[in-house]
Amino acid sequence: MKASWSPQEAQTSRQAEEEIPFYLPVGNECALFEAAYRYRLPLLLKGPTGCGKTRFVAHMAARLGRPLLTVSCHDDLTASDLTGRYLLKGGETVWVDGPLTQAVREGGICYLDEIVEARKDVTVVLHPLTDDRRILPLERTGETLKAPPGFMLVVSYNPGYQNILKSLKPSTRQRFVALSFDFPASEAEVEIVARESGFPRERCIPLVNLANRLRALKGIDLEEVASTRLLVYCAILMREGIDPFEAAQVALVEPLCDEVQVKEGLLELVRATYG
Ligand SMILES: Nc1ncnc2c1ncn2[C@@H]1O[C@H](COP(=O)(O)OP(=O)(O)OP(=O)(O)O)[C@@H](O)[C@H]1O
Ligand SMILES: [Mg+2]
């Protein structure tokens, strides 16, 4: 007997299958994803926070018509959180598939976000699935599942705040083809921000230009820079009538740093555009 997996248990989400989420390609990534899917190659996406990795996977899964199961990895995640476990339900012990097992059974796409947060003994569960065997042994039930053609594994991480202890084992890493993401070029980013926020395109142009000037400070004063996500937030606030300087302050400066002097430096640049 099977029961359905409770999403809270593994911070899993399942995408509704009706609509295709908007994604503006910034390079050849859609063709690459499709080729990887066709030839059953596991895919690793890396890039800074808020640059479109999750949206890209959501878009591609919908485009390919596959169910998408997303797991946000963290250091308490166990192999059973991915594969499944026996649970007591109404006095009966029932096996409940984890998201990875569900994706394998359904021929769906399993997306493990922030894979470097998962412990190495957890990531080895992925090994037999990500070489030419494409199998998932479930020790607890004695089953060995063979992944159907529709199954694909996609993982992602942000190399920025990753430390040496949190890198992937080479034997894990070398099971994936890897796509590197970055913030979209200005024109594309204007398109994305306008579309996502509903703020007029011509008013998104100075905002993206400002973001690029702020991003140029990376490494000098800042570790992380304003993401496309934050630009969308900023444009939404402006659209809602918030004063542009204040919108930029709360969406592009405050989320990035706490040091007064650094903030002052960033606000100088904001003032030059919206002062
Ligand atoms: N190419 C794109 N097309 C459409 N929307 C985009 C694109 N790039 C970024 N976005 C916008 O930026 C937001 C953040 O993107 P997303 O959540 O995919 O980032 P991420 O790379 O997964 O970040 P994190 O590493 O923090 O999970 C999206 O919700 C979307 O509004
Ligand atoms: Mg994401």
PDB file of C-alpha atoms and ligand atoms in Angstrom:
ATOM      1  CA  MET A   1       0.000   0.000   0.000  1.00  0.00           C
ATOM      2  CA  LYS A   2       1.272   3.485  -0.867  1.00  0.00           C
ATOM      3  CA  ALA A   3       0.488   6.824   0.744  1.00  0.00           C
ATOM      4  CA  SER A   4       1.378  10.180  -0.706  1.00  0.00           C
ATOM      5  CA  TRP A   5       4.484  12.006   0.506  1.00  0.00           C
ATOM      6  CA  SER A   6       3.851  15.020   2.626  1.00  0.00           C
ATOM      7  CA  PRO A   7       5.589  18.041   1.065  1.00  0.00           C
ATOM      8  CA  GLN A   8       6.683  19.436   4.433  1.00  0.00           C
ATOM      9  CA  GLU A   9       8.706  16.356   5.159  1.00  0.00           C
ATOM     10  CA  ALA A  10      11.407  16.992   2.582  1.00  0.00           C
ATOM     11  CA  GLN A  11      10.742  20.577   1.567  1.00  0.00           C
ATOM     12  CA  THR A  12       9.531  19.236  -1.706  1.00  0.00           C
ATOM     13  CA  SER A  13       7.324  20.919  -4.201  1.00  0.00           C
ATOM     14  CA  ARG A  14       5.548  19.605  -7.207  1.00  0.00           C
ATOM     15  CA  GLN A  15       4.819  21.876 -10.123  1.00  0.00           C
ATOM     16  CA  ALA A  16       1.287  22.081 -11.484  1.00  0.00           C
ATOM     17  CA  GLU A  17       1.405  20.834 -15.011  1.00  0.00           C
ATOM     18  CA  GLU A  18      -0.900  23.228 -16.868  1.00  0.00           C
ATOM     19  CA  GLU A  19       1.084  26.298 -17.801  1.00  0.00           C
ATOM     20  CA  ILE A  20       4.616  26.973 -19.035  1.00  0.00           C
ATOM     21  CA  PRO A  21       6.347  29.465 -16.721  1.00  0.00           C
ATOM     22  CA  PHE A  22       7.888  32.422 -18.552  1.00  0.00           C
ATOM     23  CA  TYR A  23      11.610  32.056 -19.179  1.00  0.00           C
ATOM     24  CA  LEU A  24      13.624  34.257 -21.506  1.00  0.00           C
ATOM     25  CA  PRO A  25      16.612  32.305 -22.842  1.00  0.00           C
ATOM     26  CA  VAL A  26      19.920  34.112 -22.467  1.00  0.00           C
ATOM     27  CA  GLY A  27      21.966  31.701 -24.563  1.00  0.00           C
ATOM     28  CA  ASN A  28      21.714  28.186 -25.871  1.00  0.00           C
ATOM     29  CA  GLU A  29      20.519  26.732 -22.571  1.00  0.00           C
ATOM     30  CA  CYS A  30      17.114  25.505 -23.787  1.00  0.00           C
ATOM     31  CA  ALA A  31      18.616  23.488 -26.656  1.00  0.00           C
ATOM     32  CA  LEU A  32      21.259  22.122 -24.278  1.00  0.00           C
ATOM     33  CA  PHE A  33      18.644  21.089 -21.744  1.00  0.00           C
ATOM     34  CA  GLU A  34      16.601  19.365 -24.450  1.00  0.00           C
ATOM     35  CA  ALA A  35      19.648  17.512 -25.762  1.00  0.00           C
ATOM     36  CA  ALA A  36      20.583  16.431 -22.227  1.00  0.00           C
ATOM     37  CA  TYR A  37      17.004  15.266 -21.673  1.00  0.00           C
ATOM     38  CA  ARG A  38      16.925  13.326 -24.964  1.00  0.00           C
ATOM     39  CA  TYR A  39      20.189  11.555 -24.247  1.00  0.00           C
ATOM     40  CA  ARG A  40      19.489  11.065 -20.521  1.00  0.00           C
ATOM     41  CA  LEU A  41      22.393  13.137 -19.288  1.00  0.00           C
ATOM     42  CA  PRO A  42      22.111  14.478 -15.745  1.00  0.00           C
ATOM     43  CA  LEU A  43      22.436  18.254 -15.628  1.00  0.00           C
ATOM     44  CA  LEU A  44      24.131  20.545 -13.121  1.00  0.00           C
ATOM     45  CA  LEU A  45      23.316  24.263 -13.091  1.00  0.00           C
ATOM     46  CA  LYS A  46      25.500  26.725 -11.284  1.00  0.00           C
ATOM     47  CA  GLY A  47      25.235  30.441 -10.894  1.00  0.00           C
ATOM     48  CA  PRO A  48      24.577  33.254  -8.444  1.00  0.00           C
ATOM     49  CA  THR A  49      21.369  33.552  -6.469  1.00  0.00           C
ATOM     50  CA  GLY A  50      18.377  34.952  -8.315  1.00  0.00           C
ATOM     51  CA  CYS A  51      19.743  34.552 -11.826  1.00  0.00           C
ATOM     52  CA  GLY A  52      17.006  32.255 -13.167  1.00  0.00           C
ATOM     53  CA  LYS A  53      18.112  28.655 -12.482  1.00  0.00           C
ATOM     54  CA  THR A  54      14.904  27.551 -10.800  1.00  0.00           C
ATOM     55  CA  ARG A  55      12.734  29.353 -13.339  1.00  0.00           C
ATOM     56  CA  PHE A  56      14.684  27.711 -16.160  1.00  0.00           C
ATOM     57  CA  VAL A  57      14.065  24.209 -14.787  1.00  0.00           C
ATOM     58  CA  ALA A  58      10.371  24.972 -14.210  1.00  0.00           C
ATOM     59  CA  HIS A  59      10.086  26.246 -17.776  1.00  0.00           C
ATOM     60  CA  MET A  60      11.869  23.277 -19.332  1.00  0.00           C
ATOM     61  CA  ALA A  61       9.935  20.686 -17.324  1.00  0.00           C
ATOM     62  CA  ALA A  62       6.646  22.236 -18.441  1.00  0.00           C
ATOM     63  CA  ARG A  63       7.869  22.540 -22.018  1.00  0.00           C
ATOM     64  CA  LEU A  64       8.839  18.872 -22.075  1.00  0.00           C
ATOM     65  CA  GLY A  65       5.568  17.960 -20.378  1.00  0.00           C
ATOM     66  CA  ARG A  66       7.274  16.208 -17.461  1.00  0.00           C
ATOM     67  CA  PRO A  67       6.250  16.358 -13.805  1.00  0.00           C
ATOM     68  CA  LEU A  68       8.773  18.376 -11.776  1.00  0.00           C
ATOM     69  CA  LEU A  69       9.709  17.471  -8.212  1.00  0.00           C
ATOM     70  CA  THR A  70      11.912  20.019  -6.488  1.00  0.00           C
ATOM     71  CA  VAL A  71      13.818  19.408  -3.270  1.00  0.00           C
ATOM     72  CA  SER A  72      15.657  22.171  -1.409  1.00  0.00           C
ATOM     73  CA  CYS A  73      18.688  20.437   0.021  1.00  0.00           C
ATOM     74  CA  HIS A  74      20.040  21.191   3.505  1.00  0.00           C
ATOM     75  CA  ASP A  75      22.519  19.488   5.793  1.00  0.00           C
ATOM     76  CA  ASP A  76      19.859  17.559   7.734  1.00  0.00           C
ATOM     77  CA  LEU A  77      18.517  15.980   4.572  1.00  0.00           C
ATOM     78  CA  THR A  78      18.821  12.204   4.741  1.00  0.00           C
ATOM     79  CA  ALA A  79      18.892   9.651   1.964  1.00  0.00           C
ATOM     80  CA  SER A  80      15.425   8.537   3.147  1.00  0.00           C
ATOM     81  CA  ASP A  81      14.108  12.068   2.660  1.00  0.00           C
ATOM     82  CA  LEU A  82      14.899  11.544  -1.017  1.00  0.00           C
ATOM     83  CA  THR A  83      14.074   7.897  -1.481  1.00  0.00           C
ATOM     84  CA  GLY A  84      11.232   7.308   1.003  1.00  0.00           C
ATOM     85  CA  ARG A  85      10.513   5.598   4.264  1.00  0.00           C
ATOM     86  CA  TYR A  86       8.066   3.436   6.175  1.00  0.00           C
ATOM     87  CA  LEU A  87       5.536   5.499   8.083  1.00  0.00           C
ATOM     88  CA  LEU A  88       2.872   4.529  10.542  1.00  0.00           C
ATOM     89  CA  LYS A  89      -0.552   5.407   9.130  1.00  0.00           C
ATOM     90  CA  GLY A  90      -3.717   4.398  10.967  1.00  0.00           C
ATOM     91  CA  GLY A  91      -1.985   1.569  12.789  1.00  0.00           C
ATOM     92  CA  GLU A  92      -0.478   0.251   9.581  1.00  0.00           C
ATOM     93  CA  THR A  93       3.092   0.589   8.361  1.00  0.00           C
ATOM     94  CA  VAL A  94       3.146   1.912   4.830  1.00  0.00           C
ATOM     95  CA  TRP A  95       5.995   2.685   2.499  1.00  0.00           C
ATOM     96  CA  VAL A  96       5.960   6.292   1.298  1.00  0.00           C
ATOM     97  CA  ASP A  97       7.996   7.234  -1.763  1.00  0.00           C
ATOM     98  CA  GLY A  98      10.291  10.229  -1.411  1.00  0.00           C
ATOM     99  CA  PRO A  99      10.479  12.803  -4.194  1.00  0.00           C
ATOM    100  CA  LEU A 100      13.397  11.136  -5.960  1.00  0.00           C
ATOM    101  CA  THR A 101      11.593   7.804  -6.032  1.00  0.00           C
ATOM    102  CA  GLN A 102       8.390   9.483  -7.198  1.00  0.00           C
ATOM    103  CA  ALA A 103      10.248  11.121 -10.065  1.00  0.00           C
ATOM    104  CA  VAL A 104      11.830   7.805 -11.036  1.00  0.00           C
ATOM    105  CA  ARG A 105       8.516   5.944 -10.934  1.00  0.00           C
ATOM    106  CA  GLU A 106       6.710   8.649 -12.916  1.00  0.00           C
ATOM    107  CA  GLY A 107       9.469   9.407 -15.383  1.00  0.00           C
ATOM    108  CA  GLY A 108       9.614  12.983 -14.129  1.00  0.00           C
ATOM    109  CA  ILE A 109      12.304  15.560 -13.550  1.00  0.00           C
ATOM    110  CA  CYS A 110      13.817  15.641 -10.082  1.00  0.00           C
ATOM    111  CA  TYR A 111      15.458  18.970  -9.253  1.00  0.00           C
ATOM    112  CA  LEU A 112      17.755  19.106  -6.251  1.00  0.00           C
ATOM    113  CA  ASP A 113      18.326  22.738  -5.404  1.00  0.00           C
ATOM    114  CA  GLU A 114      21.460  23.753  -3.469  1.00  0.00           C
ATOM    115  CA  ILE A 115      22.896  20.270  -3.811  1.00  0.00           C
ATOM    116  CA  VAL A 116      26.134  21.259  -2.040  1.00  0.00           C
ATOM    117  CA  GLU A 117      24.156  21.656   1.189  1.00  0.00           C
ATOM    118  CA  ALA A 118      23.392  17.919   1.209  1.00  0.00           C
ATOM    119  CA  ARG A 119      25.868  15.640   2.937  1.00  0.00           C
ATOM    120  CA  LYS A 120      28.121  13.502   0.770  1.00  0.00           C
ATOM    121  CA  ASP A 121      26.588  10.239   2.022  1.00  0.00           C
ATOM    122  CA  VAL A 122      23.280  11.553   0.690  1.00  0.00           C
ATOM    123  CA  THR A 123      24.591  12.519  -2.715  1.00  0.00           C
ATOM    124  CA  VAL A 124      25.998   9.029  -3.294  1.00  0.00           C
ATOM    125  CA  VAL A 125      22.383   7.798  -3.461  1.00  0.00           C
ATOM    126  CA  LEU A 126      22.364   9.577  -6.805  1.00  0.00           C
ATOM    127  CA  HIS A 127      25.320   7.668  -8.214  1.00  0.00           C
ATOM    128  CA  PRO A 128      23.607   4.583  -9.655  1.00  0.00           C
ATOM    129  CA  LEU A 129      20.937   6.867 -11.119  1.00  0.00           C
ATOM    130  CA  THR A 130      23.399   9.140 -12.810  1.00  0.00           C
ATOM    131  CA  ASP A 131      25.544   6.695 -14.693  1.00  0.00           C
ATOM    132  CA  ASP A 132      24.513   4.347 -17.455  1.00  0.00           C
ATOM    133  CA  ARG A 133      22.776   1.991 -15.003  1.00  0.00           C
ATOM    134  CA  ARG A 134      20.037   4.533 -14.272  1.00  0.00           C
ATOM    135  CA  ILE A 135      18.781   2.499 -11.339  1.00  0.00           C
ATOM    136  CA  LEU A 136      17.569   3.395  -7.874  1.00  0.00           C
ATOM    137  CA  PRO A 137      18.061   0.582  -5.356  1.00  0.00           C
ATOM    138  CA  LEU A 138      15.636   0.893  -2.432  1.00  0.00           C
ATOM    139  CA  GLU A 139      17.296  -1.100   0.299  1.00  0.00           C
ATOM    140  CA  ARG A 140      14.371  -0.835   2.661  1.00  0.00           C
ATOM    141  CA  THR A 141      11.803  -2.337   0.283  1.00  0.00           C
ATOM    142  CA  GLY A 142      14.220  -4.587  -1.577  1.00  0.00           C
ATOM    143  CA  GLU A 143      13.191  -3.016  -4.887  1.00  0.00           C
ATOM    144  CA  THR A 144      15.515  -1.808  -7.604  1.00  0.00           C
ATOM    145  CA  LEU A 145      13.794   0.725  -9.806  1.00  0.00           C
ATOM    146  CA  LYS A 146      14.941   1.209 -13.369  1.00  0.00           C
ATOM    147  CA  ALA A 147      14.497   4.834 -14.408  1.00  0.00           C
ATOM    148  CA  PRO A 148      12.209   5.177 -17.441  1.00  0.00           C
ATOM    149  CA  PRO A 149      13.347   7.384 -20.371  1.00  0.00           C
ATOM    150  CA  GLY A 150      11.396  10.405 -19.052  1.00  0.00           C
ATOM    151  CA  PHE A 151      13.350  10.565 -15.799  1.00  0.00           C
ATOM    152  CA  MET A 152      15.970  13.297 -15.529  1.00  0.00           C
ATOM    153  CA  LEU A 153      18.028  14.548 -12.638  1.00  0.00           C
ATOM    154  CA  VAL A 154      18.876  18.247 -12.435  1.00  0.00           C
ATOM    155  CA  VAL A 155      20.906  19.727  -9.589  1.00  0.00           C
ATOM    156  CA  SER A 156      22.005  23.270  -8.890  1.00  0.00           C
ATOM    157  CA  TYR A 157      24.133  25.297  -6.558  1.00  0.00           C
ATOM    158  CA  ASN A 158      25.479  28.762  -6.073  1.00  0.00           C
ATOM    159  CA  PRO A 159      29.280  28.705  -6.232  1.00  0.00           C
ATOM    160  CA  GLY A 160      29.444  32.142  -4.554  1.00  0.00           C
ATOM    161  CA  TYR A 161      28.860  31.270  -0.921  1.00  0.00           C
ATOM    162  CA  GLN A 162      30.047  27.724  -1.167  1.00  0.00           C
ATOM    163  CA  ASN A 163      33.092  26.872   0.909  1.00  0.00           C
ATOM    164  CA  ILE A 164      35.640  24.171   0.310  1.00  0.00           C
ATOM    165  CA  LEU A 165      33.891  21.694   2.623  1.00  0.00           C
ATOM    166  CA  LYS A 166      30.690  22.099   0.706  1.00  0.00           C
ATOM    167  CA  SER A 167      31.958  21.229  -2.738  1.00  0.00           C
ATOM    168  CA  LEU A 168      30.678  18.137  -4.503  1.00  0.00           C
ATOM    169  CA  LYS A 169      32.740  14.966  -4.563  1.00  0.00           C
ATOM    170  CA  PRO A 170      34.470  14.669  -7.949  1.00  0.00           C
ATOM    171  CA  SER A 171      32.734  11.326  -8.445  1.00  0.00           C
ATOM    172  CA  THR A 172      29.384  13.107  -8.020  1.00  0.00           C
ATOM    173  CA  ARG A 173      30.288  16.185 -10.011  1.00  0.00           C
ATOM    174  CA  GLN A 174      31.606  14.182 -12.946  1.00  0.00           C
ATOM    175  CA  ARG A 175      28.263  12.495 -13.455  1.00  0.00           C
ATOM    176  CA  PHE A 176      26.698  15.721 -14.732  1.00  0.00           C
ATOM    177  CA  VAL A 177      27.039  18.011 -17.675  1.00  0.00           C
ATOM    178  CA  ALA A 178      27.246  21.492 -16.233  1.00  0.00           C
ATOM    179  CA  LEU A 179      25.767  24.779 -17.351  1.00  0.00           C
ATOM    180  CA  SER A 180      27.038  28.013 -15.890  1.00  0.00           C
ATOM    181  CA  PHE A 181      24.499  30.814 -15.381  1.00  0.00           C
ATOM    182  CA  ASP A 182      25.040  34.498 -14.839  1.00  0.00           C
ATOM    183  CA  PHE A 183      22.850  37.590 -14.845  1.00  0.00           C
ATOM    184  CA  PRO A 184      21.324  38.212 -18.267  1.00  0.00           C
ATOM    185  CA  ALA A 185      22.813  40.825 -20.586  1.00  0.00           C
ATOM    186  CA  SER A 186      21.195  44.266 -20.138  1.00  0.00           C
ATOM    187  CA  GLU A 187      18.661  44.054 -22.931  1.00  0.00           C
ATOM    188  CA  ALA A 188      17.417  40.646 -21.871  1.00  0.00           C
ATOM    189  CA  GLU A 189      17.315  41.705 -18.234  1.00  0.00           C
ATOM    190  CA  VAL A 190      15.205  44.754 -19.105  1.00  0.00           C
ATOM    191  CA  GLU A 191      12.792  42.410 -20.907  1.00  0.00           C
ATOM    192  CA  ILE A 192      12.651  40.044 -17.934  1.00  0.00           C
ATOM    193  CA  VAL A 193      12.208  42.742 -15.286  1.00  0.00           C
ATOM    194  CA  ALA A 194       9.489  44.495 -17.315  1.00  0.00           C
ATOM    195  CA  ARG A 195       7.639  41.273 -17.960  1.00  0.00           C
ATOM    196  CA  GLU A 196       7.884  39.980 -14.399  1.00  0.00           C
ATOM    197  CA  SER A 197       7.005  43.257 -12.680  1.00  0.00           C
ATOM    198  CA  GLY A 198       4.565  44.875 -15.083  1.00  0.00           C
ATOM    199  CA  PHE A 199       6.665  48.062 -14.819  1.00  0.00           C
ATOM    200  CA  PRO A 200       7.062  49.885 -18.179  1.00  0.00           C
ATOM    201  CA  ARG A 201      10.017  48.723 -20.240  1.00  0.00           C
ATOM    202  CA  GLU A 202      11.504  52.198 -20.699  1.00  0.00           C
ATOM    203  CA  ARG A 203      11.526  52.681 -16.924  1.00  0.00           C
ATOM    204  CA  CYS A 204      13.288  49.348 -16.425  1.00  0.00           C
ATOM    205  CA  ILE A 205      16.232  50.525 -18.561  1.00  0.00           C
ATOM    206  CA  PRO A 206      17.703  52.964 -15.977  1.00  0.00           C
ATOM    207  CA  LEU A 207      17.062  50.391 -13.258  1.00  0.00           C
ATOM    208  CA  VAL A 208      19.061  47.686 -15.040  1.00  0.00           C
ATOM    209  CA  ASN A 209      21.825  50.198 -15.817  1.00  0.00           C
ATOM    210  CA  LEU A 210      21.995  51.110 -12.145  1.00  0.00           C
ATOM    211  CA  ALA A 211      22.116  47.427 -11.174  1.00  0.00           C
ATOM    212  CA  ASN A 212      25.060  46.914 -13.503  1.00  0.00           C
ATOM    213  CA  ARG A 213      26.907  49.839 -11.916  1.00  0.00           C
ATOM    214  CA  LEU A 214      26.228  48.362  -8.479  1.00  0.00           C
ATOM    215  CA  ARG A 215      27.345  44.937  -9.677  1.00  0.00           C
ATOM    216  CA  ALA A 216      30.645  46.396 -10.810  1.00  0.00           C
ATOM    217  CA  LEU A 217      31.451  46.867  -7.103  1.00  0.00           C
ATOM    218  CA  LYS A 218      31.480  43.112  -6.521  1.00  0.00           C
ATOM    219  CA  GLY A 219      34.703  42.003  -4.934  1.00  0.00           C
ATOM    220  CA  ILE A 220      35.626  45.557  -3.906  1.00  0.00           C
ATOM    221  CA  ASP A 221      32.978  46.195  -1.291  1.00  0.00           C
ATOM    222  CA  LEU A 222      30.466  43.414  -1.738  1.00  0.00           C
ATOM    223  CA  GLU A 223      30.359  39.639  -1.774  1.00  0.00           C
ATOM    224  CA  GLU A 224      26.953  39.296  -3.389  1.00  0.00           C
ATOM    225  CA  VAL A 225      25.388  41.638  -5.886  1.00  0.00           C
ATOM    226  CA  ALA A 226      21.810  42.557  -6.748  1.00  0.00           C
ATOM    227  CA  SER A 227      20.162  39.661  -8.540  1.00  0.00           C
ATOM    228  CA  THR A 228      17.569  39.724 -11.290  1.00  0.00           C
ATOM    229  CA  ARG A 229      15.113  38.673  -8.562  1.00  0.00           C
ATOM    230  CA  LEU A 230      15.857  41.836  -6.567  1.00  0.00           C
ATOM    231  CA  LEU A 231      15.491  43.952  -9.696  1.00  0.00           C
ATOM    232  CA  VAL A 232      12.043  42.481 -10.205  1.00  0.00           C
ATOM    233  CA  TYR A 233      11.166  43.325  -6.574  1.00  0.00           C
ATOM    234  CA  CYS A 234      12.470  46.859  -7.049  1.00  0.00           C
ATOM    235  CA  ALA A 235      10.429  47.355 -10.212  1.00  0.00           C
ATOM    236  CA  ILE A 236       7.300  46.046  -8.457  1.00  0.00           C
ATOM    237  CA  LEU A 237       7.756  48.607  -5.664  1.00  0.00           C
ATOM    238  CA  MET A 238       8.225  51.379  -8.228  1.00  0.00           C
ATOM    239  CA  ARG A 239       5.174  50.196 -10.118  1.00  0.00           C
ATOM    240  CA  GLU A 240       3.231  50.438  -6.859  1.00  0.00           C
ATOM    241  CA  GLY A 241       4.169  54.098  -6.551  1.00  0.00           C
ATOM    242  CA  ILE A 242       7.047  53.856  -4.071  1.00  0.00           C
ATOM    243  CA  ASP A 243       9.589  56.611  -4.600  1.00  0.00           C
ATOM    244  CA  PRO A 244      12.316  55.143  -6.894  1.00  0.00           C
ATOM    245  CA  PHE A 245      15.164  56.100  -4.542  1.00  0.00           C
ATOM    246  CA  GLU A 246      13.466  54.376  -1.632  1.00  0.00           C
ATOM    247  CA  ALA A 247      12.550  51.362  -3.764  1.00  0.00           C
ATOM    248  CA  ALA A 248      16.188  50.988  -4.826  1.00  0.00           C
ATOM    249  CA  GLN A 249      17.327  51.417  -1.250  1.00  0.00           C
ATOM    250  CA  VAL A 250      15.118  48.637   0.110  1.00  0.00           C
ATOM    251  CA  ALA A 251      15.444  46.281  -2.854  1.00  0.00           C
ATOM    252  CA  LEU A 252      19.003  46.812  -4.114  1.00  0.00           C
ATOM    253  CA  VAL A 253      21.046  48.102  -1.183  1.00  0.00           C
ATOM    254  CA  GLU A 254      19.659  46.925   2.158  1.00  0.00           C
ATOM    255  CA  PRO A 255      19.346  43.233   1.193  1.00  0.00           C
ATOM    256  CA  LEU A 256      23.028  43.157   0.236  1.00  0.00           C
ATOM    257  CA  CYS A 257      24.954  44.588   3.136  1.00  0.00           C
ATOM    258  CA  ASP A 258      24.838  45.852   6.703  1.00  0.00           C
ATOM    259  CA  GLU A 259      27.893  48.056   6.871  1.00  0.00           C
ATOM    260  CA  VAL A 260      27.028  51.719   6.969  1.00  0.00           C
ATOM    261  CA  GLN A 261      29.975  52.837   4.885  1.00  0.00           C
ATOM    262  CA  VAL A 262      29.412  50.274   2.174  1.00  0.00           C
ATOM    263  CA  LYS A 263      25.726  51.144   2.047  1.00  0.00           C
ATOM    264  CA  GLU A 264      26.603  54.832   1.693  1.00  0.00           C
ATOM    265  CA  GLY A 265      28.803  53.990  -1.286  1.00  0.00           C
ATOM    266  CA  LEU A 266      25.979  52.050  -2.942  1.00  0.00           C
ATOM    267  CA  LEU A 267      23.456  54.789  -2.184  1.00  0.00           C
ATOM    268  CA  GLU A 268      25.728  57.307  -3.888  1.00  0.00           C
ATOM    269  CA  LEU A 269      25.265  55.356  -7.107  1.00  0.00           C
ATOM    270  CA  VAL A 270      21.520  55.096  -6.524  1.00  0.00           C
ATOM    271  CA  ARG A 271      21.356  58.863  -5.991  1.00  0.00           C
ATOM    272  CA  ALA A 272      23.063  59.472  -9.314  1.00  0.00           C
ATOM    273  CA  THR A 273      20.119  57.734 -11.034  1.00  0.00           C
ATOM    274  CA  TYR A 274      17.175  58.442  -8.754  1.00  0.00           C
ATOM    275  CA  GLY A 275      18.331  61.278  -6.485  1.00  0.00           C
TER     276      GLY A 275
HETATM  277  N1  LIG B   1      15.854  34.251 -17.967  1.00  0.00           N
HETATM  278  C1  LIG B   1      14.815  34.557 -17.176  1.00  0.00           C
HETATM  279  N2  LIG B   1      13.554  34.532 -17.651  1.00  0.00           N
HETATM  280  C2  LIG B   1      12.508  34.857 -16.860  1.00  0.00           C
HETATM  281  N3  LIG B   1      12.621  35.231 -15.570  1.00  0.00           N
HETATM  282  C3  LIG B   1      13.855  35.288 -15.038  1.00  0.00           C
HETATM  283  C4  LIG B   1      15.012  34.941 -15.798  1.00  0.00           C
HETATM  284  N4  LIG B   1      16.092  35.106 -15.018  1.00  0.00           N
HETATM  285  C5  LIG B   1      15.646  35.519 -13.831  1.00  0.00           C
HETATM  286  N5  LIG B   1      14.291  35.637 -13.831  1.00  0.00           N
HETATM  287  C6  LIG B   1      13.492  36.195 -12.725  1.00  0.00           C
HETATM  288  O1  LIG B   1      14.327  36.157 -11.570  1.00  0.00           O
HETATM  289  C7  LIG B   1      13.661  35.488 -10.504  1.00  0.00           C
HETATM  290  C8  LIG B   1      14.649  34.660  -9.756  1.00  0.00           C
HETATM  291  O2  LIG B   1      15.053  33.554 -10.518  1.00  0.00           O
HETATM  292  P1  LIG B   1      15.233  32.097  -9.885  1.00  0.00           P
HETATM  293  O3  LIG B   1      14.355  31.927  -8.718  1.00  0.00           O
HETATM  294  O4  LIG B   1      15.100  31.137 -11.003  1.00  0.00           O
HETATM  295  O5  LIG B   1      16.747  32.217  -9.402  1.00  0.00           O
HETATM  296  P2  LIG B   1      17.756  31.064  -8.959  1.00  0.00           P
HETATM  297  O6  LIG B   1      18.902  31.161  -9.877  1.00  0.00           O
HETATM  298  O7  LIG B   1      17.038  29.778  -8.847  1.00  0.00           O
HETATM  299  O8  LIG B   1      18.186  31.609  -7.519  1.00  0.00           O
HETATM  300  P3  LIG B   1      18.607  30.793  -6.178  1.00  0.00           P
HETATM  301  O9  LIG B   1      20.007  30.306  -6.430  1.00  0.00           O
HETATM  302  O10 LIG B   1      18.555  31.842  -5.119  1.00  0.00           O
HETATM  303  O11 LIG B   1      17.618  29.703  -5.996  1.00  0.00           O
HETATM  304  C9  LIG B   1      12.558  34.678 -11.158  1.00  0.00           C
HETATM  305  O12 LIG B   1      11.477  34.544 -10.284  1.00  0.00           O
HETATM  306  C10 LIG B   1      12.199  35.496 -12.373  1.00  0.00           C
HETATM  307  O13 LIG B   1      11.306  36.519 -11.992  1.00  0.00           O
HETATM  308 MG    MG B   2      16.540  28.604  -7.149  1.00  0.00          MG
END
